[in-house]
PDB file of C-alpha atoms in Angstrom:
ATOM      1  CA  ILE G   1     128.656 130.472  84.547  1.00 91.00           C
ATOM      2  CA  ARG G   2     129.093 129.888  80.824  1.00 93.00           C
ATOM      3  CA  LEU G   3     131.859 130.838  78.418  1.00 92.00           C
ATOM      4  CA  LEU G   4     130.553 131.573  74.933  1.00 91.00           C
ATOM      5  CA  THR G   5     132.600 132.095  71.790  1.00 88.00           C
ATOM      6  CA  ARG G   6     132.045 134.992  69.425  1.00 83.00           C
ATOM      7  CA  THR G   7     129.743 132.760  67.373  1.00 80.00           C
ATOM      8  CA  GLY G   8     127.746 131.590  70.386  1.00 86.00           C
ATOM      9  CA  LEU G   9     129.343 128.176  70.980  1.00 89.00           C
ATOM     10  CA  ASP G  10     129.445 127.070  74.617  1.00 92.00           C
ATOM     11  CA  TRP G  11     133.066 126.198  75.453  1.00 91.00           C
ATOM     12  CA  SER G  12     132.668 126.218  79.227  1.00 92.00           C
ATOM     13  CA  HIS G  13     133.842 122.606  79.502  1.00 91.00           C
ATOM     14  CA  ARG G  14     137.180 123.529  77.929  1.00 90.00           C
ATOM     15  CA  TYR G  15     138.077 126.264  80.405  1.00 93.00           C
ATOM     16  CA  GLN G  16     137.133 125.090  83.866  1.00 93.00           C
ATOM     17  CA  ALA G  17     139.914 127.126  85.516  1.00 94.00           C
ATOM     18  CA  THR G  18     138.475 130.314  84.005  1.00 94.00           C
ATOM     19  CA  ILE G  19     134.994 129.331  85.179  1.00 94.00           C
ATOM     20  CA  ALA G  20     136.375 128.936  88.705  1.00 93.00           C
ATOM     21  CA  ALA G  21     138.151 132.304  88.502  1.00 93.00           C
ATOM     22  CA  LEU G  22     134.964 134.086  87.400  1.00 93.00           C
ATOM     23  CA  ARG G  23     133.179 132.830  90.508  1.00 91.00           C
ATOM     24  CA  ALA G  24     135.277 135.345  92.458  1.00 89.00           C
ATOM     25  CA  LEU G  25     133.314 138.253  90.950  1.00 90.00           C
ATOM     26  CA  SER G  26     130.874 139.696  93.491  1.00 87.00           C
ATOM     27  CA  VAL G  27     127.805 139.735  91.249  1.00 91.00           C
ATOM     28  CA  LYS G  28     124.384 138.121  91.158  1.00 91.00           C
ATOM     29  CA  ASP G  29     124.481 137.871  87.368  1.00 93.00           C
ATOM     30  CA  ALA G  30     126.476 139.586  84.650  1.00 94.00           C
ATOM     31  CA  TYR G  31     127.371 139.426  80.969  1.00 94.00           C
ATOM     32  CA  VAL G  32     131.067 140.220  80.580  1.00 94.00           C
ATOM     33  CA  ASP G  33     132.792 140.655  77.221  1.00 94.00           C
ATOM     34  CA  GLY G  34     136.451 139.699  77.144  1.00 94.00           C
ATOM     35  CA  GLU G  35     139.187 137.534  75.701  1.00 94.00           C
ATOM     36  CA  LEU G  36     141.255 134.593  76.908  1.00 94.00           C
ATOM     37  CA  CYS G  37     144.995 135.152  76.570  1.00 93.00           C
ATOM     38  CA  ALA G  38     148.255 133.407  77.318  1.00 92.00           C
ATOM     39  CA  VAL G  39     150.565 135.769  79.190  1.00 91.00           C
ATOM     40  CA  ARG G  40     154.346 135.499  79.201  1.00 89.00           C
ATOM     41  CA  ALA G  41     156.464 136.104  82.286  1.00 88.00           C
ATOM     42  CA  ASP G  42     157.104 139.689  81.131  1.00 87.00           C
ATOM     43  CA  GLY G  43     153.367 140.422  81.035  1.00 86.00           C
ATOM     44  CA  VAL G  44     153.058 140.391  77.238  1.00 87.00           C
ATOM     45  CA  THR G  45     150.350 138.226  75.683  1.00 87.00           C
ATOM     46  CA  SER G  46     151.370 135.516  73.224  1.00 85.00           C
ATOM     47  CA  PHE G  47     149.045 134.158  70.539  1.00 78.00           C
ATOM     48  CA  SER G  48     151.342 131.218  69.766  1.00 73.00           C
ATOM     49  CA  ARG G  49     151.297 130.194  73.431  1.00 82.00           C
ATOM     50  CA  LEU G  50     147.520 130.495  73.441  1.00 85.00           C
ATOM     51  CA  GLN G  51     147.282 128.201  70.410  1.00 73.00           C
ATOM     52  CA  ALA G  52     149.594 125.655  72.022  1.00 74.00           C
ATOM     53  CA  ALA G  53     147.669 125.748  75.305  1.00 82.00           C
ATOM     54  CA  MET G  54     144.363 125.198  73.517  1.00 80.00           C
ATOM     55  CA  ASP G  55     145.745 122.410  71.318  1.00 69.00           C
ATOM     56  CA  GLU G  56     147.240 120.573  74.299  1.00 74.00           C
ATOM     57  CA  GLY G  57     144.395 121.232  76.733  1.00 80.00           C
ATOM     58  CA  ARG G  58     146.648 123.265  79.054  1.00 84.00           C
ATOM     59  CA  THR G  59     144.154 126.058  79.694  1.00 89.00           C
ATOM     60  CA  GLY G  60     144.585 126.404  83.450  1.00 89.00           C
ATOM     61  CA  ASP G  61     147.153 129.203  83.162  1.00 89.00           C
ATOM     62  CA  LEU G  62     145.208 131.353  80.691  1.00 94.00           C
ATOM     63  CA  ALA G  63     143.993 134.772  81.795  1.00 94.00           C
ATOM     64  CA  PHE G  64     140.589 136.240  81.000  1.00 95.00           C
ATOM     65  CA  PHE G  65     140.892 139.931  80.072  1.00 95.00           C
ATOM     66  CA  ALA G  66     137.542 141.672  80.633  1.00 95.00           C
ATOM     67  CA  PHE G  67     136.968 144.800  78.553  1.00 94.00           C
ATOM     68  CA  ASP G  68     133.200 145.405  78.537  1.00 94.00           C
ATOM     69  CA  LEU G  69     130.079 144.807  80.608  1.00 95.00           C
ATOM     70  CA  LEU G  70     126.646 144.419  79.019  1.00 95.00           C
ATOM     71  CA  PHE G  71     124.439 143.216  81.871  1.00 95.00           C
ATOM     72  CA  LEU G  72     124.808 143.535  85.637  1.00 95.00           C
ATOM     73  CA  ASN G  73     122.614 142.310  88.488  1.00 94.00           C
ATOM     74  CA  GLY G  74     119.386 142.181  86.517  1.00 93.00           C
ATOM     75  CA  GLU G  75     119.998 145.389  84.561  1.00 94.00           C
ATOM     76  CA  SER G  76     120.948 145.706  80.905  1.00 95.00           C
ATOM     77  CA  ILE G  77     123.585 148.420  80.600  1.00 95.00           C
ATOM     78  CA  ALA G  78     124.499 147.808  76.947  1.00 94.00           C
ATOM     79  CA  LYS G  79     123.055 151.190  75.921  1.00 94.00           C
ATOM     80  CA  LEU G  80     125.147 153.142  78.415  1.00 96.00           C
ATOM     81  CA  PRO G  81     128.276 154.920  77.119  1.00 96.00           C
ATOM     82  CA  LEU G  82     131.355 152.697  77.030  1.00 95.00           C
ATOM     83  CA  ILE G  83     133.147 154.800  79.650  1.00 96.00           C
ATOM     84  CA  ASP G  84     130.289 154.197  82.114  1.00 96.00           C
ATOM     85  CA  ARG G  85     130.159 150.463  81.396  1.00 96.00           C
ATOM     86  CA  LYS G  86     133.894 150.156  81.983  1.00 95.00           C
ATOM     87  CA  ALA G  87     133.622 152.035  85.274  1.00 95.00           C
ATOM     88  CA  ARG G  88     131.078 149.493  86.500  1.00 95.00           C
ATOM     89  CA  LEU G  89     133.220 146.647  85.179  1.00 95.00           C
ATOM     90  CA  GLU G  90     136.319 147.904  86.983  1.00 94.00           C
ATOM     91  CA  GLY G  91     134.349 147.998  90.218  1.00 92.00           C
ATOM     92  CA  LEU G  92     133.972 144.212  90.051  1.00 92.00           C
ATOM     93  CA  PHE G  93     137.721 143.600  90.109  1.00 89.00           C
ATOM     94  CA  SER G  94     140.208 143.612  92.956  1.00 79.00           C
ATOM     95  CA  THR G  95     143.996 143.676  92.715  1.00 72.00           C
ATOM     96  CA  ASP G  96     144.390 139.967  93.489  1.00 78.00           C
ATOM     97  CA  MET G  97     142.201 137.858  91.218  1.00 87.00           C
ATOM     98  CA  PRO G  98     144.237 135.018  89.651  1.00 89.00           C
ATOM     99  CA  GLY G  99     143.140 134.208  86.125  1.00 91.00           C
ATOM    100  CA  LEU G 100     141.227 137.474  85.698  1.00 94.00           C
ATOM    101  CA  ARG G 101     142.398 140.851  84.395  1.00 92.00           C
ATOM    102  CA  PHE G 102     140.566 144.137  83.950  1.00 93.00           C
ATOM    103  CA  SER G 103     141.539 145.587  80.574  1.00 92.00           C
ATOM    104  CA  ASP G 104     142.316 149.178  81.513  1.00 92.00           C
ATOM    105  CA  HIS G 105     142.474 152.115  79.110  1.00 93.00           C
ATOM    106  CA  VAL G 106     143.824 155.605  78.591  1.00 92.00           C
ATOM    107  CA  ILE G 107     141.870 158.532  77.150  1.00 93.00           C
ATOM    108  CA  GLY G 108     143.480 160.597  74.411  1.00 89.00           C
ATOM    109  CA  ASP G 109     147.064 160.582  73.070  1.00 88.00           C
ATOM    110  CA  GLY G 110     146.274 157.662  70.741  1.00 89.00           C
ATOM    111  CA  PRO G 111     149.370 157.994  68.511  1.00 90.00           C
ATOM    112  CA  ALA G 112     151.686 158.184  71.526  1.00 93.00           C
ATOM    113  CA  PHE G 113     149.959 155.188  73.118  1.00 92.00           C
ATOM    114  CA  ARG G 114     150.355 153.094  69.960  1.00 91.00           C
ATOM    115  CA  LYS G 115     154.002 154.122  69.618  1.00 92.00           C
ATOM    116  CA  HIS G 116     154.693 153.009  73.168  1.00 91.00           C
ATOM    117  CA  ALA G 117     152.848 149.715  72.574  1.00 90.00           C
ATOM    118  CA  CYS G 118     155.019 149.051  69.532  1.00 89.00           C
ATOM    119  CA  ARG G 119     158.185 149.778  71.523  1.00 88.00           C
ATOM    120  CA  LEU G 120     157.061 147.078  73.953  1.00 86.00           C
ATOM    121  CA  ALA G 121     156.654 144.646  71.017  1.00 82.00           C
ATOM    122  CA  LEU G 122     152.888 144.442  71.556  1.00 86.00           C
ATOM    123  CA  GLU G 123     150.466 143.614  68.744  1.00 84.00           C
ATOM    124  CA  GLY G 124     149.093 147.139  68.628  1.00 87.00           C
ATOM    125  CA  ALA G 125     146.288 149.211  70.122  1.00 90.00           C
ATOM    126  CA  ILE G 126     142.500 149.371  69.855  1.00 90.00           C
ATOM    127  CA  SER G 127     140.746 152.730  69.957  1.00 91.00           C
ATOM    128  CA  LYS G 128     137.061 152.944  70.907  1.00 91.00           C
ATOM    129  CA  ARG G 129     134.524 155.750  71.212  1.00 90.00           C
ATOM    130  CA  ILE G 130     133.956 156.360  74.913  1.00 92.00           C
ATOM    131  CA  ASP G 131     130.421 157.673  74.302  1.00 93.00           C
ATOM    132  CA  SER G 132     129.194 154.676  72.290  1.00 92.00           C
ATOM    133  CA  ALA G 133     126.595 152.117  73.308  1.00 93.00           C
ATOM    134  CA  TYR G 134     127.497 148.451  72.897  1.00 90.00           C
ATOM    135  CA  ALA G 135     127.126 146.984  69.398  1.00 84.00           C
ATOM    136  CA  SER G 136     128.218 143.513  68.301  1.00 77.00           C
ATOM    137  CA  GLY G 137     131.005 143.473  65.737  1.00 71.00           C
ATOM    138  CA  ASN G 138     132.845 146.627  64.758  1.00 63.00           C
ATOM    139  CA  ARG G 139     130.105 148.910  63.372  1.00 66.00           C
ATOM    140  CA  GLY G 140     132.789 151.577  62.926  1.00 72.00           C
ATOM    141  CA  LEU G 141     132.961 152.196  66.673  1.00 79.00           C
ATOM    142  CA  TRP G 142     136.509 150.953  67.159  1.00 85.00           C
ATOM    143  CA  VAL G 143     139.764 150.886  65.229  1.00 87.00           C
ATOM    144  CA  LYS G 144     142.647 148.435  65.542  1.00 85.00           C
ATOM    145  CA  SER G 145     146.073 150.012  64.955  1.00 87.00           C
ATOM    146  CA  LYS G 146     148.627 147.247  64.517  1.00 85.00           C
ATOM    147  CA  CYS G 147     152.346 147.465  65.030  1.00 85.00           C
ATOM    148  CA  LEU G 148     154.098 146.400  61.844  1.00 68.00           C
ATOM    149  CA  ASN G 149     156.017 143.230  62.576  1.00 60.00           C
ATOM    150  CA  ARG G 150     157.571 141.215  59.784  1.00 65.00           C
ATOM    151  CA  GLU G 151     159.472 137.960  59.882  1.00 75.00           C
ATOM    152  CA  GLU G 152     160.345 135.299  57.346  1.00 81.00           C
ATOM    153  CA  PHE G 153     159.482 131.677  58.091  1.00 89.00           C
ATOM    154  CA  ILE G 154     159.946 128.329  56.395  1.00 90.00           C
ATOM    155  CA  VAL G 155     156.966 126.198  55.386  1.00 90.00           C
ATOM    156  CA  VAL G 156     157.660 122.796  56.944  1.00 90.00           C
ATOM    157  CA  GLY G 157     154.266 121.143  56.530  1.00 89.00           C
ATOM    158  CA  TRP G 158     150.514 121.520  56.634  1.00 90.00           C
ATOM    159  CA  THR G 159     147.382 120.221  58.335  1.00 89.00           C
ATOM    160  CA  ASP G 160     144.465 118.468  56.669  1.00 88.00           C
ATOM    161  CA  PRO G 161     141.404 120.638  55.950  1.00 88.00           C
ATOM    162  CA  THR G 162     138.377 120.526  58.232  1.00 85.00           C
ATOM    163  CA  GLY G 163     134.768 121.535  57.707  1.00 85.00           C
ATOM    164  CA  SER G 164     134.102 123.217  54.376  1.00 87.00           C
ATOM    165  CA  ARG G 165     137.701 124.347  53.862  1.00 88.00           C
ATOM    166  CA  PRO G 166     139.172 122.627  50.758  1.00 92.00           C
ATOM    167  CA  HIS G 167     142.637 121.307  49.853  1.00 91.00           C
ATOM    168  CA  ILE G 168     144.699 122.068  52.999  1.00 90.00           C
ATOM    169  CA  GLY G 169     144.111 123.409  56.480  1.00 89.00           C
ATOM    170  CA  SER G 170     146.901 125.534  57.928  1.00 90.00           C
ATOM    171  CA  LEU G 171     150.528 125.901  56.922  1.00 92.00           C
ATOM    172  CA  LEU G 172     153.044 124.791  59.543  1.00 91.00           C
ATOM    173  CA  LEU G 173     155.909 127.260  59.847  1.00 92.00           C
ATOM    174  CA  GLY G 174     159.422 126.972  61.196  1.00 92.00           C
ATOM    175  CA  TYR G 175     162.671 128.880  61.559  1.00 91.00           C
ATOM    176  CA  TYR G 176     166.336 128.053  61.950  1.00 91.00           C
ATOM    177  CA  THR G 177     168.111 128.905  65.182  1.00 90.00           C
ATOM    178  CA  ASP G 178     171.670 130.217  65.256  1.00 86.00           C
ATOM    179  CA  ASP G 179     172.950 126.689  65.921  1.00 89.00           C
ATOM    180  CA  GLY G 180     171.124 125.273  62.889  1.00 89.00           C
ATOM    181  CA  ARG G 181     168.092 123.671  64.546  1.00 91.00           C
ATOM    182  CA  LEU G 182     164.753 123.896  62.732  1.00 91.00           C
ATOM    183  CA  MET G 183     162.142 124.982  65.280  1.00 91.00           C
ATOM    184  CA  TYR G 184     158.351 125.157  65.071  1.00 90.00           C
ATOM    185  CA  ALA G 185     157.021 128.726  64.892  1.00 90.00           C
ATOM    186  CA  GLY G 186     153.267 128.244  64.563  1.00 89.00           C
ATOM    187  CA  ARG G 187     150.471 127.960  62.018  1.00 88.00           C
ATOM    188  CA  ALA G 188     149.135 130.279  59.328  1.00 88.00           C
ATOM    189  CA  GLY G 189     146.025 129.937  57.223  1.00 85.00           C
ATOM    190  CA  THR G 190     143.641 132.844  57.706  1.00 83.00           C
ATOM    191  CA  GLY G 191     142.862 134.884  54.615  1.00 80.00           C
ATOM    192  CA  ILE G 192     144.084 132.366  52.021  1.00 84.00           C
ATOM    193  CA  THR G 193     141.774 132.158  49.007  1.00 84.00           C
ATOM    194  CA  VAL G 194     140.447 128.851  47.670  1.00 87.00           C
ATOM    195  CA  ALA G 195     142.542 129.291  44.528  1.00 84.00           C
ATOM    196  CA  GLU G 196     145.685 129.786  46.601  1.00 85.00           C
ATOM    197  CA  LEU G 197     144.837 126.763  48.771  1.00 89.00           C
ATOM    198  CA  LYS G 198     144.566 124.674  45.612  1.00 89.00           C
ATOM    199  CA  ARG G 199     147.907 125.983  44.350  1.00 85.00           C
ATOM    200  CA  LEU G 200     149.583 125.273  47.677  1.00 87.00           C
ATOM    201  CA  ALA G 201     148.177 121.739  47.765  1.00 89.00           C
ATOM    202  CA  ARG G 202     149.630 121.039  44.309  1.00 88.00           C
ATOM    203  CA  ARG G 203     152.968 122.550  45.331  1.00 86.00           C
ATOM    204  CA  LEU G 204     153.264 120.847  48.709  1.00 89.00           C
ATOM    205  CA  GLY G 205     151.854 117.405  47.878  1.00 89.00           C
ATOM    206  CA  PRO G 206     154.927 116.102  46.009  1.00 90.00           C
ATOM    207  CA  LEU G 207     157.173 117.336  48.839  1.00 88.00           C
ATOM    208  CA  GLN G 208     155.529 115.210  51.541  1.00 88.00           C
ATOM    209  CA  ALA G 209     158.138 113.326  53.550  1.00 87.00           C
ATOM    210  CA  ALA G 210     157.936 110.487  56.048  1.00 84.00           C
ATOM    211  CA  ARG G 211     160.364 112.142  58.462  1.00 85.00           C
ATOM    212  CA  MET G 212     159.374 115.227  60.418  1.00 85.00           C
ATOM    213  CA  PRO G 213     162.055 117.894  59.802  1.00 87.00           C
ATOM    214  CA  LEU G 214     161.514 119.849  63.029  1.00 88.00           C
ATOM    215  CA  ASP G 215     163.845 119.523  65.989  1.00 86.00           C
ATOM    216  CA  VAL G 216     160.844 119.448  68.367  1.00 84.00           C
ATOM    217  CA  PRO G 217     157.399 118.123  67.330  1.00 82.00           C
ATOM    218  CA  PRO G 218     154.588 120.684  67.023  1.00 80.00           C
ATOM    219  CA  PRO G 219     151.660 120.538  69.492  1.00 74.00           C
ATOM    220  CA  ARG G 220     149.285 118.966  66.954  1.00 70.00           C
ATOM    221  CA  GLU G 221     149.420 116.493  64.086  1.00 68.00           C
ATOM    222  CA  GLY G 222     150.227 117.509  60.534  1.00 70.00           C
ATOM    223  CA  ARG G 223     151.831 116.419  57.301  1.00 72.00           C
ATOM    224  CA  PHE G 224     155.449 117.339  56.716  1.00 70.00           C
ATOM    225  CA  GLY G 225     157.579 117.929  53.671  1.00 60.00           C
ATOM    226  CA  SER G 226     161.004 119.122  52.663  1.00 56.00           C
ATOM    227  CA  PRO G 227     161.468 122.625  54.148  1.00 54.00           C
ATOM    228  CA  LEU G 228     160.125 125.116  51.608  1.00 48.00           C
ATOM    229  CA  GLU G 229     161.805 128.506  51.978  1.00 45.00           C
TER     230      GLU G 229
END
């Protein structure tokens, strides 16, 4: 059993609990498409908890949500309609499989489904064509409808850049609690242009401070400055 990222990297060694959970599937061989998630006690997934679990190596409690099946017991089924592939995928799952979840679906009533998802404070909904064959990427076969969630955070620091990314890595964000404590909220960095990264580096550099301003340290190292609201 191997766990591959979207770009083809083999991360099996990082998620041994998920590897063990997948052994419960009654198959000779299969290629399952899915996503690892951190799930709160109320059943809602949490991206910030997923980030923290990955940063700290606490991946044993993550759940693998399976939403597509491309290959099963020696047969490629990628060209079958999505609805047929999901039917075969569902047949591999039982009600009691710790660490594994079948990503179920509803047919029709998309606007009502998204509205209900937003009421539950979920990220949104993904709509797919039930008659489509599998295709990597989007290819116009699915649409993500996000729930609009806005919140203001305080920039409390940043991480150093890695790889080819220049100037800074991610921004470290925080928020004040009602009793005045400054708490870590997470990281942000996707979609920032090189020009904006350069501007942020110039703005944040002079604010670097020796003392971490957060009440509780974040799960990974970073550089901290005076809280920038």
